[in-house]
Coordinates of C-alpha atoms in Angstrom, one line a residue:
M1 CA 99.7 82.7 103.8
E2 CA 96.8 84.2 105.7
R3 CA 95.3 80.7 106.2
K4 CA 98.6 79.6 107.7
M5 CA 98.6 82.7 110.0
L6 CA 95.1 81.6 111.4
G7 CA 95.9 77.9 111.4
L8 CA 93.3 77.0 108.8
K9 CA 93.2 74.5 106.0
L10 CA 91.4 74.5 102.7
T11 CA 89.1 71.8 103.9
D12 CA 87.8 74.2 106.6
K13 CA 85.7 75.9 103.8
I14 CA 86.2 79.5 105.0
S15 CA 86.0 82.1 102.3
C16 CA 88.9 84.4 101.5
K17 CA 86.8 87.5 102.5
E18 CA 86.2 86.1 106.0
I19 CA 89.9 85.3 106.4
R20 CA 90.8 88.8 105.1
N21 CA 88.5 90.3 107.7
K22 CA 90.0 88.3 110.5
T23 CA 93.6 89.0 109.6
Q24 CA 93.1 92.7 108.7
V25 CA 95.7 92.4 106.0
S26 CA 95.1 94.8 103.1
D27 CA 95.2 93.6 99.5
I28 CA 98.5 94.7 98.0
A29 CA 97.1 94.8 94.4
Q30 CA 94.3 97.1 95.5
Y31 CA 96.8 99.4 97.4
I32 CA 99.1 99.6 94.3
A33 CA 96.1 100.4 92.0
K34 CA 95.0 103.2 94.4
Q35 CA 98.5 104.7 94.5
K36 CA 98.8 104.5 90.7
W37 CA 95.4 106.3 90.5
K38 CA 96.5 109.0 92.9
W39 CA 99.7 109.5 91.0
A40 CA 97.8 109.7 87.6
G41 CA 95.7 112.5 89.0
H42 CA 98.8 114.3 90.3
V43 CA 100.5 114.0 86.9
A44 CA 97.5 115.3 85.0
R45 CA 96.8 118.4 87.1
P46 CA 99.8 120.8 86.5
Q47 CA 99.1 123.5 83.9
D48 CA 102.7 123.9 82.7
N49 CA 104.5 121.6 80.4
R50 CA 106.3 119.4 83.0
W51 CA 108.2 116.3 82.0
T52 CA 105.9 113.9 83.9
L53 CA 102.9 114.7 81.7
R54 CA 105.0 114.8 78.5
V55 CA 106.5 111.3 79.3
T56 CA 103.0 110.0 80.1
E57 CA 101.6 111.2 76.8
W58 CA 104.6 110.4 74.7
Q59 CA 104.1 107.9 71.8
P60 CA 107.1 106.5 70.0
R61 CA 107.0 106.9 66.3
N62 CA 110.1 105.3 64.8
G63 CA 110.2 102.6 62.2
K64 CA 108.4 99.3 62.2
R65 CA 106.6 97.8 65.2
S66 CA 108.1 94.7 66.7
R67 CA 106.2 91.4 66.4
G68 CA 103.8 90.2 69.1
R69 CA 101.7 91.9 71.6
H70 CA 102.5 95.5 72.4
A71 CA 104.2 96.3 75.7
R72 CA 101.7 97.8 78.1
R73 CA 102.4 101.4 79.0
W74 CA 101.8 102.9 82.4
R75 CA 98.8 104.9 81.2
D76 CA 97.1 102.1 79.3
D77 CA 95.2 100.8 82.3
I78 CA 93.9 104.3 83.1
V79 CA 92.9 104.9 79.4
R80 CA 91.1 101.6 79.3
T81 CA 89.1 102.5 82.4
M82 CA 88.5 106.2 81.9
G83 CA 89.0 106.8 78.2
N84 CA 91.3 109.1 76.4
T85 CA 90.0 112.2 78.2
W86 CA 91.3 111.0 81.6
T87 CA 93.7 114.0 81.9
R88 CA 90.8 116.5 81.6
E89 CA 88.7 114.5 84.1
A90 CA 91.6 114.4 86.6
K91 CA 91.8 118.2 86.7
D92 CA 88.9 118.2 89.2
K93 CA 90.7 116.8 92.2
E94 CA 87.6 116.1 94.3
E95 CA 85.7 114.4 91.5
W96 CA 88.8 112.3 90.7
R97 CA 89.1 111.1 94.3
R98 CA 85.3 110.3 94.6
G99 CA 85.4 108.2 91.4
A100 CA 88.6 106.4 92.5
E101 CA 87.1 103.7 94.7
G102 CA 84.7 102.1 92.3
L103 CA 87.0 102.5 89.3
I104 CA 89.9 100.9 91.0
L105 CA 87.9 97.8 91.6
Q106 CA 86.7 97.8 88.0
W107 CA 90.3 98.4 86.9
M108 CA 91.6 95.5 88.9
D109 CA 89.0 93.2 87.4
G110 CA 90.0 94.1 83.9
A111 CA 93.8 93.6 84.6

């Protein structure tokens, strides 16, 4: 789409990064990952037993598992990147924000 906006063809041999710099269009996947990261920090910080944290940590324990690959849960990406202690690490708001940029890129590569 961005190539079309600039009137370029694939045969012009211009990299995607150069095109992205010219169009100033932000990567939607990176934006979504950043918003999810911010929400995860927000969910992990409250001290009381709010429903957002309870739902995030909830694990179903009923009967047999269904066949095939398990459905990915919202927190699975965060746990894969930060480990099971992500809720403790998110308590420090400034540290969570500082670590976000590099980890979002790492997170997107693993998705």
